Coordinates of C-alpha atoms in Angstrom, one line a residue:
M963 CA -10.2 -18.8 22.0
E964 CA -9.4 -18.6 18.3
I965 CA -8.2 -15.2 17.2
R966 CA -10.4 -13.9 14.3
T967 CA -9.7 -10.7 12.5
R968 CA -11.4 -9.2 9.4
F969 CA -10.5 -6.9 6.7
A970 CA -13.7 -5.2 5.7
P971 CA -13.1 -2.7 2.9
S972 CA -15.7 -0.7 0.9
P973 CA -15.2 -1.2 -2.9
T974 CA -15.0 2.5 -3.6
G975 CA -11.7 2.8 -5.5
Y976 CA -8.1 2.1 -5.3
M977 CA -6.3 0.5 -2.4
H978 CA -4.7 3.3 -0.5
I979 CA -1.6 2.8 1.7
G980 CA -3.5 3.2 5.0
N981 CA -6.1 0.6 4.0
L982 CA -3.4 -1.9 3.0
R983 CA -1.6 -1.3 6.3
T984 CA -4.8 -2.1 8.2
A985 CA -5.2 -5.3 6.2
L986 CA -1.6 -6.3 6.9
Y987 CA -1.9 -5.7 10.6
E988 CA -5.2 -7.6 10.8
Y989 CA -3.5 -10.4 8.9
L990 CA -0.4 -10.4 11.2
I991 CA -2.5 -10.3 14.4
A992 CA -4.3 -13.4 13.4
K993 CA -1.4 -15.3 11.9
S994 CA 1.0 -14.5 14.7
Q995 CA -1.4 -16.3 17.1
G996 CA -2.5 -19.1 14.9
G997 CA -5.9 -17.4 14.1
K998 CA -8.0 -16.7 11.1
F999 CA -8.0 -13.7 8.7
I1000 CA -11.4 -12.9 7.2
L1001 CA -12.3 -10.8 4.1
R1002 CA -15.7 -9.1 4.2
I1003 CA -16.8 -6.7 1.4
E1004 CA -18.9 -3.8 2.9
D1005 CA -21.0 -2.5 0.1
T1006 CA -24.0 -1.1 1.8
D1007 CA -23.1 2.5 0.7
Q1008 CA -24.4 1.9 -2.7
G1009 CA -23.8 5.5 -3.9
R1010 CA -20.1 5.2 -3.5
L1011 CA -19.5 1.9 -5.1
V1012 CA -16.9 1.9 -8.0
E1013 CA -17.0 -0.7 -10.7
G1014 CA -14.0 -3.0 -10.6
A1015 CA -13.0 -1.9 -7.1
T1016 CA -13.8 -5.4 -5.6
D1017 CA -11.4 -7.0 -8.1
I1018 CA -8.7 -4.5 -6.9
I1019 CA -9.2 -5.8 -3.4
Y1020 CA -8.9 -9.4 -4.4
N1021 CA -5.8 -8.7 -6.6
T1022 CA -4.1 -6.7 -4.0
L1023 CA -4.5 -9.4 -1.2
K1024 CA -3.3 -12.1 -3.6
M1025 CA -0.3 -10.1 -4.8
T1026 CA 0.8 -9.2 -1.2
G1027 CA 0.3 -12.8 0.0
L1028 CA -2.3 -11.8 2.6
H1029 CA -4.5 -14.9 1.9
H1030 CA -7.8 -14.8 3.7
D1031 CA -9.2 -18.0 5.4
E1032 CA -12.8 -17.0 4.8
G1033 CA -14.4 -14.6 2.3
P1034 CA -16.7 -14.2 -0.7
D1035 CA -14.3 -16.0 -3.1
V1036 CA -13.3 -18.8 -0.7
G1037 CA -16.5 -19.4 1.4
G1038 CA -16.7 -20.2 5.1
E1039 CA -19.3 -21.1 7.8
F1040 CA -20.2 -17.5 8.6
G1041 CA -21.1 -16.2 5.1
P1042 CA -22.3 -14.6 3.1
Y1043 CA -19.2 -12.3 3.2
I1044 CA -20.7 -9.5 1.1
Q1045 CA -22.9 -7.1 3.2
S1046 CA -25.5 -6.5 0.5
E1047 CA -26.1 -10.3 0.5
R1048 CA -26.8 -10.2 4.2
M1049 CA -29.5 -7.6 4.0
G1050 CA -32.3 -9.7 5.4
M1051 CA -30.9 -9.7 8.9
Y1052 CA -30.1 -6.1 9.7
M1053 CA -33.7 -4.8 9.9
D1054 CA -34.5 -7.8 12.2
Y1055 CA -31.7 -6.8 14.6
A1056 CA -32.7 -3.3 14.5
K1057 CA -36.2 -4.1 15.4
E1058 CA -35.0 -6.2 18.3
L1059 CA -33.3 -3.1 19.7
V1060 CA -36.6 -1.2 19.2
E1061 CA -38.4 -3.9 21.2
K1062 CA -35.7 -3.6 23.9
G1063 CA -36.2 0.2 24.1
E1064 CA -32.6 0.6 22.9
A1065 CA -33.6 2.1 19.5
Y1066 CA -36.6 3.9 18.0
Y1067 CA -38.3 4.8 14.7
C1068 CA -37.6 8.3 13.4
F1069 CA -39.9 9.9 10.8
C1070 CA -38.3 13.3 10.6
T1071 CA -38.0 14.8 7.1
K1072 CA -34.8 15.9 5.7
E1073 CA -35.9 19.5 5.8
R1074 CA -36.6 19.2 9.6
L1075 CA -33.1 17.7 10.2
E1076 CA -31.5 20.5 8.2
A1077 CA -33.4 23.1 10.2
L1078 CA -32.0 21.6 13.5
K1079 CA -28.4 22.0 12.1
E1080 CA -29.1 25.6 11.0
N1081 CA -30.6 26.6 14.2
N1082 CA -28.0 25.0 16.5
G1083 CA -26.2 27.7 18.5
E1084 CA -22.9 25.8 18.5
G1085 CA -22.9 25.2 14.8
A1086 CA -24.1 22.5 12.4
A1087 CA -21.2 20.2 13.2
F1088 CA -22.3 20.0 16.8
A1089 CA -26.0 19.6 16.2
K1090 CA -27.6 16.6 17.8
Y1091 CA -31.0 15.0 17.0
D1092 CA -33.6 16.4 19.4
R1093 CA -35.4 13.0 19.9
H1094 CA -38.6 14.4 18.4
C1095 CA -39.8 11.0 17.3
F1096 CA -38.6 9.2 20.4
H1097 CA -41.7 10.6 22.2
L1098 CA -44.1 9.2 19.7
T1099 CA -46.5 6.5 21.2
K1100 CA -46.5 3.0 19.9
E1101 CA -49.8 3.7 18.3
E1102 CA -48.5 6.9 16.5
V1103 CA -45.5 4.9 15.3
Q1104 CA -47.7 2.1 14.0
E1105 CA -50.0 4.6 12.3
K1106 CA -47.1 6.2 10.4
L1107 CA -45.7 2.7 9.5
N1108 CA -49.1 1.7 8.1
A1109 CA -49.2 4.9 6.1
G1110 CA -45.9 4.0 4.5
E1111 CA -44.1 7.0 5.8
P1112 CA -40.3 6.9 5.2
F1113 CA -38.4 6.2 8.5
V1114 CA -35.0 5.5 9.9
I1115 CA -34.2 3.6 13.1
R1116 CA -32.1 5.4 15.6
Q1117 CA -30.0 4.1 18.5
K1118 CA -31.1 5.5 21.9
M1119 CA -28.0 6.8 23.6
P1120 CA -27.8 7.2 27.4
E1121 CA -28.0 10.8 28.5
E1122 CA -26.0 10.6 31.7
G1123 CA -22.8 8.9 32.8
T1124 CA -19.8 7.8 30.8
T1125 CA -18.8 5.1 28.4
T1126 CA -15.3 3.6 28.7
F1127 CA -13.4 1.3 26.4
Q1128 CA -9.9 -0.1 26.3
D1129 CA -7.9 0.2 23.2
M1130 CA -4.7 -1.8 22.6
V1131 CA -2.8 1.2 21.3
Y1132 CA -4.4 4.2 22.9
G1133 CA -5.2 2.7 26.3
E1134 CA -8.3 3.5 28.3
I1135 CA -10.7 6.1 26.7
T1136 CA -13.8 7.5 28.4
V1137 CA -16.5 9.8 26.8
E1138 CA -19.4 11.6 28.3
N1139 CA -22.6 10.0 27.1
K1140 CA -24.3 13.3 26.8
E1141 CA -21.9 14.1 23.8
L1142 CA -23.2 11.1 21.8
D1143 CA -25.8 11.6 19.2
D1144 CA -28.6 9.1 18.6
Q1145 CA -27.0 7.6 15.5
I1146 CA -29.0 6.1 12.7
L1147 CA -28.8 2.3 12.5
M1148 CA -31.1 1.6 9.5
K1149 CA -31.4 4.2 6.7
A1150 CA -34.6 5.1 4.9
D1151 CA -33.6 3.0 1.9
G1152 CA -33.6 -0.1 4.0
F1153 CA -29.9 -0.4 4.2
P1154 CA -27.9 -0.5 7.5
T1155 CA -25.4 2.2 8.3
Y1156 CA -21.8 1.3 8.3
N1157 CA -21.6 1.3 12.1
F1158 CA -24.6 -0.9 12.7
A1159 CA -23.8 -3.5 10.0
N1160 CA -20.2 -3.6 11.3
V1161 CA -21.3 -4.6 14.8
V1162 CA -23.8 -7.1 13.7
D1163 CA -21.5 -8.8 11.2
D1164 CA -18.5 -8.8 13.5
H1165 CA -20.6 -10.5 16.2
L1166 CA -22.1 -13.1 13.9
M1167 CA -18.6 -13.8 12.3
K1168 CA -17.1 -14.2 15.8
I1169 CA -14.5 -11.4 15.2
T1170 CA -12.2 -11.1 18.3
H1171 CA -10.0 -8.2 17.2
V1172 CA -11.2 -5.1 15.3
V1173 CA -8.4 -3.2 13.7
R1174 CA -9.1 0.2 12.2
G1175 CA -7.9 3.8 11.8
S1176 CA -7.8 6.2 14.8
E1177 CA -10.5 8.3 13.1
Y1178 CA -13.0 5.7 14.4
L1179 CA -12.0 6.2 18.1
S1180 CA -14.8 8.7 18.5
S1181 CA -17.3 6.1 17.1
T1182 CA -16.2 3.3 19.3
P1183 CA -18.3 4.3 22.3
K1184 CA -21.4 3.9 20.1
Y1185 CA -20.2 0.5 19.0
N1186 CA -19.7 -0.5 22.6
L1187 CA -23.2 0.6 23.5
L1188 CA -24.6 -1.5 20.7
Y1189 CA -22.8 -4.5 22.0
Q1190 CA -24.2 -3.9 25.4
A1191 CA -27.7 -3.3 24.1
F1192 CA -27.6 -6.7 22.4
G1193 CA -25.9 -8.4 25.4
W1194 CA -22.9 -9.3 23.3
D1195 CA -19.2 -9.3 24.2
A1196 CA -17.3 -6.5 22.6
P1197 CA -14.1 -7.3 20.6
V1198 CA -10.6 -6.2 21.4
Y1199 CA -10.1 -2.8 19.8
V1200 CA -6.8 -1.8 17.9
H1201 CA -6.9 1.7 16.6
L1202 CA -4.1 2.8 14.3
P1203 CA -2.6 6.2 13.9
A1204 CA -2.8 8.0 10.6
V1205 CA -0.3 7.5 7.8
M1206 CA 1.0 10.9 6.9
R1207 CA 2.6 12.6 3.9
D1208 CA 4.4 14.9 6.2
A1209 CA 4.0 16.2 9.8
H1210 CA 0.7 18.1 9.0
H1211 CA -1.0 16.2 6.1
K1212 CA -2.5 12.8 5.8
L1213 CA -1.8 10.7 2.7
S1214 CA -4.3 11.5 0.0
K1215 CA -4.9 10.4 -3.5
R1216 CA -6.4 13.8 -4.2
H1217 CA -3.0 15.4 -3.4
G1218 CA -1.1 13.0 -5.7
D1219 CA -0.1 10.4 -3.0
K1220 CA 0.6 6.9 -4.2
S1221 CA -1.8 4.0 -3.9
F1222 CA -0.5 0.4 -3.8
E1223 CA -1.2 0.0 -7.5
D1224 CA 0.7 3.3 -8.2
L1225 CA 3.8 2.0 -6.4
V1226 CA 3.7 -1.3 -8.2
R1227 CA 3.5 0.5 -11.6
E1228 CA 6.4 2.7 -10.6
G1229 CA 8.6 -0.3 -10.2
F1230 CA 8.5 -1.1 -6.5
L1231 CA 8.5 -4.8 -5.5
V1232 CA 5.4 -6.0 -3.7
E1233 CA 7.6 -7.6 -1.0
A1234 CA 9.4 -4.4 -0.3
I1235 CA 6.1 -2.4 -0.2
V1236 CA 4.7 -4.9 2.3
N1237 CA 7.8 -4.8 4.4
Y1238 CA 7.9 -1.0 4.5
I1239 CA 4.2 -0.6 5.2
A1240 CA 4.6 -3.0 8.2
L1241 CA 7.0 -0.5 9.7
L1242 CA 4.6 2.4 9.4
G1243 CA 3.5 2.4 13.0
W1244 CA 5.0 -0.9 14.3
S1245 CA 8.5 -1.5 15.6
P1246 CA 10.0 -4.9 16.3
S1247 CA 11.8 -5.4 19.5
D1248 CA 15.2 -5.9 17.9
N1249 CA 14.9 -2.9 15.4
T1250 CA 15.3 -5.2 12.4
E1251 CA 14.1 -3.5 9.2
I1252 CA 14.1 -6.2 6.5
F1253 CA 11.4 -8.9 6.8
T1254 CA 9.8 -11.5 4.7
L1255 CA 6.1 -11.9 5.2
Q1256 CA 6.7 -15.1 7.0
E1257 CA 9.2 -13.5 9.3
L1258 CA 6.6 -10.8 10.1
E1259 CA 4.1 -13.4 11.0
E1260 CA 6.6 -14.8 13.5
K1261 CA 7.7 -11.4 14.9
F1262 CA 4.6 -9.4 15.0
D1263 CA 3.4 -8.2 18.4
I1264 CA 0.6 -5.7 19.1
A1265 CA 2.7 -4.3 21.8
G1266 CA 5.0 -2.9 19.1
L1267 CA 2.3 -0.7 17.6
S1268 CA 2.7 3.1 18.1
K1269 CA 0.1 5.8 18.7
S1270 CA 2.2 8.4 16.9
P1271 CA 1.3 9.1 13.3
A1272 CA 3.6 7.5 10.8
I1273 CA 5.2 9.4 7.9
F1274 CA 5.3 7.7 4.6
D1275 CA 8.8 8.3 3.4
I1276 CA 9.3 7.4 -0.4
K1277 CA 13.1 7.7 0.1
K1278 CA 13.1 5.0 2.7
L1279 CA 10.9 2.8 0.6
T1280 CA 13.1 3.3 -2.4
W1281 CA 16.2 2.4 -0.3
M1282 CA 14.4 -0.7 1.0
N1283 CA 13.3 -1.7 -2.5
G1284 CA 17.0 -1.5 -3.7
E1285 CA 18.0 -3.7 -0.8
Y1286 CA 15.4 -6.3 -1.9
M1287 CA 16.6 -6.4 -5.4
K1288 CA 20.3 -6.8 -4.3
A1289 CA 19.4 -9.7 -2.1
M1290 CA 17.2 -11.4 -4.6
E1291 CA 18.1 -14.6 -6.3
F1292 CA 19.2 -13.6 -9.8
E1293 CA 16.7 -15.7 -11.7
K1294 CA 13.8 -14.2 -9.8
F1295 CA 15.3 -10.7 -10.3
Y1296 CA 15.7 -11.4 -14.1
A1297 CA 12.1 -12.6 -14.4
L1298 CA 10.9 -9.2 -12.9
A1299 CA 13.4 -7.1 -14.9
E1300 CA 13.2 -9.0 -18.3
P1301 CA 9.9 -7.3 -19.5
K1302 CA 11.3 -3.8 -19.0
L1303 CA 14.6 -4.8 -20.5
R1304 CA 13.0 -6.2 -23.6
E1305 CA 10.9 -3.1 -24.0
A1306 CA 13.9 -0.8 -23.6
L1307 CA 16.3 -2.8 -25.9
G1308 CA 13.7 -3.1 -28.7
E1309 CA 14.8 -5.3 -31.6
T1310 CA 18.4 -5.6 -30.5
Q1311 CA 19.8 -9.1 -30.0
L1312 CA 21.8 -8.2 -26.9
D1313 CA 22.1 -10.6 -24.0
G1314 CA 19.5 -9.4 -21.5
K1315 CA 20.8 -11.6 -18.8
K1316 CA 24.3 -10.1 -18.9
I1317 CA 22.7 -6.6 -18.7
A1318 CA 20.6 -7.7 -15.8
V1319 CA 23.7 -8.9 -13.9
L1320 CA 25.1 -5.3 -14.2
L1321 CA 21.8 -3.8 -13.1
Q1322 CA 20.9 -5.8 -10.1
K1323 CA 23.1 -4.1 -7.6
R1324 CA 22.5 -0.6 -9.0
L1325 CA 18.7 -0.4 -9.3
E1326 CA 16.4 1.4 -6.8
T1327 CA 13.2 0.5 -8.7
L1328 CA 12.4 -1.6 -11.8
N1329 CA 11.4 1.6 -13.5
D1330 CA 15.0 2.7 -13.5
I1331 CA 15.9 0.1 -16.1
P1332 CA 14.8 2.0 -19.3
A1333 CA 16.9 5.0 -18.6
L1334 CA 20.0 3.0 -17.5
V1335 CA 20.0 0.7 -20.6
A1336 CA 18.9 3.1 -23.3
F1337 CA 22.5 3.6 -24.5
F1338 CA 22.8 -0.1 -25.4
K1339 CA 20.1 0.3 -28.0
E1340 CA 21.3 3.7 -29.4
L1341 CA 24.4 5.7 -28.5
P1342 CA 23.2 9.1 -27.2
V1343 CA 24.6 12.4 -28.4
Y1344 CA 27.3 13.4 -25.9
G1345 CA 30.2 15.9 -25.5
T1346 CA 33.9 15.6 -25.1
E1347 CA 33.8 16.7 -21.5
L1348 CA 32.8 13.2 -20.5
Y1349 CA 36.3 12.0 -21.3
T1350 CA 37.8 14.3 -18.7
H1351 CA 37.9 12.7 -15.4
K1352 CA 40.1 13.9 -12.6
K1353 CA 40.3 10.7 -10.6
M1354 CA 41.0 8.6 -13.7
K1355 CA 43.6 11.2 -14.8
T1356 CA 42.2 11.6 -18.3
D1357 CA 41.6 14.4 -20.6
D1358 CA 40.7 14.8 -24.3
A1359 CA 44.2 14.1 -25.4
I1360 CA 44.8 11.1 -23.3
A1361 CA 41.3 9.8 -24.3
L1362 CA 42.1 10.2 -28.0
T1363 CA 45.3 8.4 -27.7
S1364 CA 43.8 5.5 -25.7
L1365 CA 40.9 4.9 -28.1
K1366 CA 43.2 4.9 -31.2
A1367 CA 45.4 2.3 -29.4
A1368 CA 42.5 0.2 -28.3
I1369 CA 40.9 -0.3 -31.7
P1370 CA 43.6 -2.5 -33.4
V1371 CA 44.1 -4.6 -30.2
L1372 CA 40.4 -5.3 -30.1
Q1373 CA 40.2 -5.9 -33.8
E1374 CA 42.7 -8.7 -33.6
L1375 CA 40.6 -10.7 -31.1
A1376 CA 39.4 -14.0 -32.6
E1377 CA 37.3 -14.8 -29.5
W1378 CA 35.1 -12.0 -28.1
S1379 CA 34.5 -12.5 -24.3
E1380 CA 35.0 -10.6 -21.1
T1381 CA 38.1 -12.5 -20.4
T1382 CA 39.8 -11.9 -23.8
I1383 CA 38.8 -8.3 -23.8
H1384 CA 40.0 -7.8 -20.2
D1385 CA 43.4 -9.5 -20.9
S1386 CA 44.0 -7.6 -24.2
L1387 CA 43.2 -4.2 -22.8
I1388 CA 45.2 -4.6 -19.5
A1389 CA 48.1 -5.8 -21.6
L1390 CA 47.7 -2.6 -23.6
V1391 CA 47.8 -0.5 -20.5
G1392 CA 51.2 -2.1 -19.6
E1393 CA 52.5 -1.5 -23.0
M1394 CA 51.5 2.2 -23.0
G1395 CA 52.8 2.7 -19.5
I1396 CA 49.6 4.4 -18.3
K1397 CA 47.0 3.8 -15.4
N1398 CA 44.1 1.4 -16.1
G1399 CA 41.6 4.2 -15.8
Q1400 CA 43.3 6.2 -18.6
L1401 CA 42.4 3.5 -21.0
L1402 CA 39.3 2.0 -19.6
W1403 CA 37.5 5.3 -18.8
P1404 CA 37.7 6.6 -22.4
V1405 CA 36.6 3.2 -23.7
R1406 CA 33.6 3.1 -21.3
T1407 CA 32.7 6.6 -22.3
A1408 CA 32.8 5.9 -25.9
L1409 CA 30.7 2.7 -25.5
S1410 CA 28.0 4.4 -23.3
G1411 CA 28.0 8.1 -24.1
E1412 CA 26.9 8.5 -20.5
P1413 CA 28.6 10.0 -17.4
T1414 CA 27.8 6.8 -15.6
S1415 CA 26.8 3.3 -16.7
P1416 CA 25.8 0.0 -15.1
G1417 CA 29.0 -1.6 -16.1
G1418 CA 32.7 -0.8 -17.0
A1419 CA 34.4 -0.8 -20.4
I1420 CA 35.0 -4.6 -20.4
E1421 CA 31.4 -5.6 -19.6
L1422 CA 29.9 -3.1 -22.0
A1423 CA 32.2 -4.2 -24.9
D1424 CA 31.3 -7.9 -24.2
I1425 CA 27.6 -7.1 -24.3
L1426 CA 27.6 -4.8 -27.4
G1427 CA 29.7 -7.2 -29.4
K1428 CA 32.9 -6.6 -31.5
E1429 CA 31.3 -4.8 -34.4
E1430 CA 29.3 -2.3 -32.4
T1431 CA 32.2 -1.8 -29.9
L1432 CA 34.5 -0.9 -32.7
R1433 CA 32.0 1.4 -34.3
R1434 CA 31.4 3.4 -31.1
L1435 CA 35.2 3.6 -30.5
E1436 CA 35.6 5.1 -34.0
K1437 CA 32.8 7.6 -33.2
G1438 CA 34.5 8.6 -30.1
I1439 CA 37.7 9.2 -32.0
A1440 CA 35.9 11.3 -34.5
L1441 CA 34.3 13.3 -31.7
L1442 CA 37.6 13.9 -30.0
S1443 CA 39.4 14.7 -33.3
N1444 CA 37.1 17.7 -34.1

């Protein structure tokens, strides 16, 4: 049997981390077993649709490499893959259930339903429909339909016994049927409910594995009863625990938590985000942490999924992001870093590649670049305290002497390169009878004006050029002389 999974988002806004993790696991379940990954857009909740949200879905899947085998934009033999374009079939399937006695028309007004909630002794949240319309005769139902009265179609739930289903993460789950409400299948506007359309579409698209958040565990008995009512085989269920901000709160955009787009804008690499999200609820058997997408396809196993909520740790993602940049081929890294470098360096003619070499092993995110390279464009205002360094054995007096000695040596250089700068300064250290740091630390400080920098004195001098290097050294002397 071919494994077929589907990512079925509603185009209602940004791509949150939990949603992307679901898509990733669905993709990996399919690809790890040579199956198909399908994209279906579920847009039947017309009131919540957000313009441009479908494009976000397409762009996110493309950026992350989660290429779908079937979908609205690539086609397939089970389309259309947008629910609103499948509208003609849902009412027919609902009426089929009515004919089987598994569903019924309900004409109750909104006011009557609200009254049921208000008068429920256990509270509105526990109110169940009282099956008022279930007892209508066929003639009464037809009379109301002929009169054009608004209606919904409800699923008739069993009132006795239990419903049991097997979940790949949570194991066997059983619920008392008397706890199940007669859920609506078709709404008064003619659109199917999310639950009903899901079951119909999953069956028709031959979906074998349904992956979704654990918040849908309580709905799954209703899904199973629908499959039974139609005489269809139920899929394999894989429910995922929540992604949490901390031990008590789920991730939420309303509370400032990041979406996928936010993380990309903040300088995180797509590959690192995907790698990190894969580990939010899944553990490989060998405890490896760094994976390419292809390696995830090869290693992924449903058995590695956990039922415990996963906490999104931005520090762990930041560490992983840095590891990705360190391991990246330089040309690929430079292609990612170059736009931010150019923006930060402005009109200067400095060699961006040389700066990128210094940055690659130091960055945590691409957005660190502007702050780390700002001093190349303009020397910041700084104080003499930066020249004092216990480990380098420098203070203001030593720094002043070193800078004054360095200027004439550097002025004499006919060729300006890392090699010539290095050789001339190290020779000067020998002549002065001091430690390397007692010369190089003051030079580095004068060139950057920062307590730390992405390179040492020699690299910075090479990048800044002879004229700017000498100018900054003179400025350092002036500061130390006051």
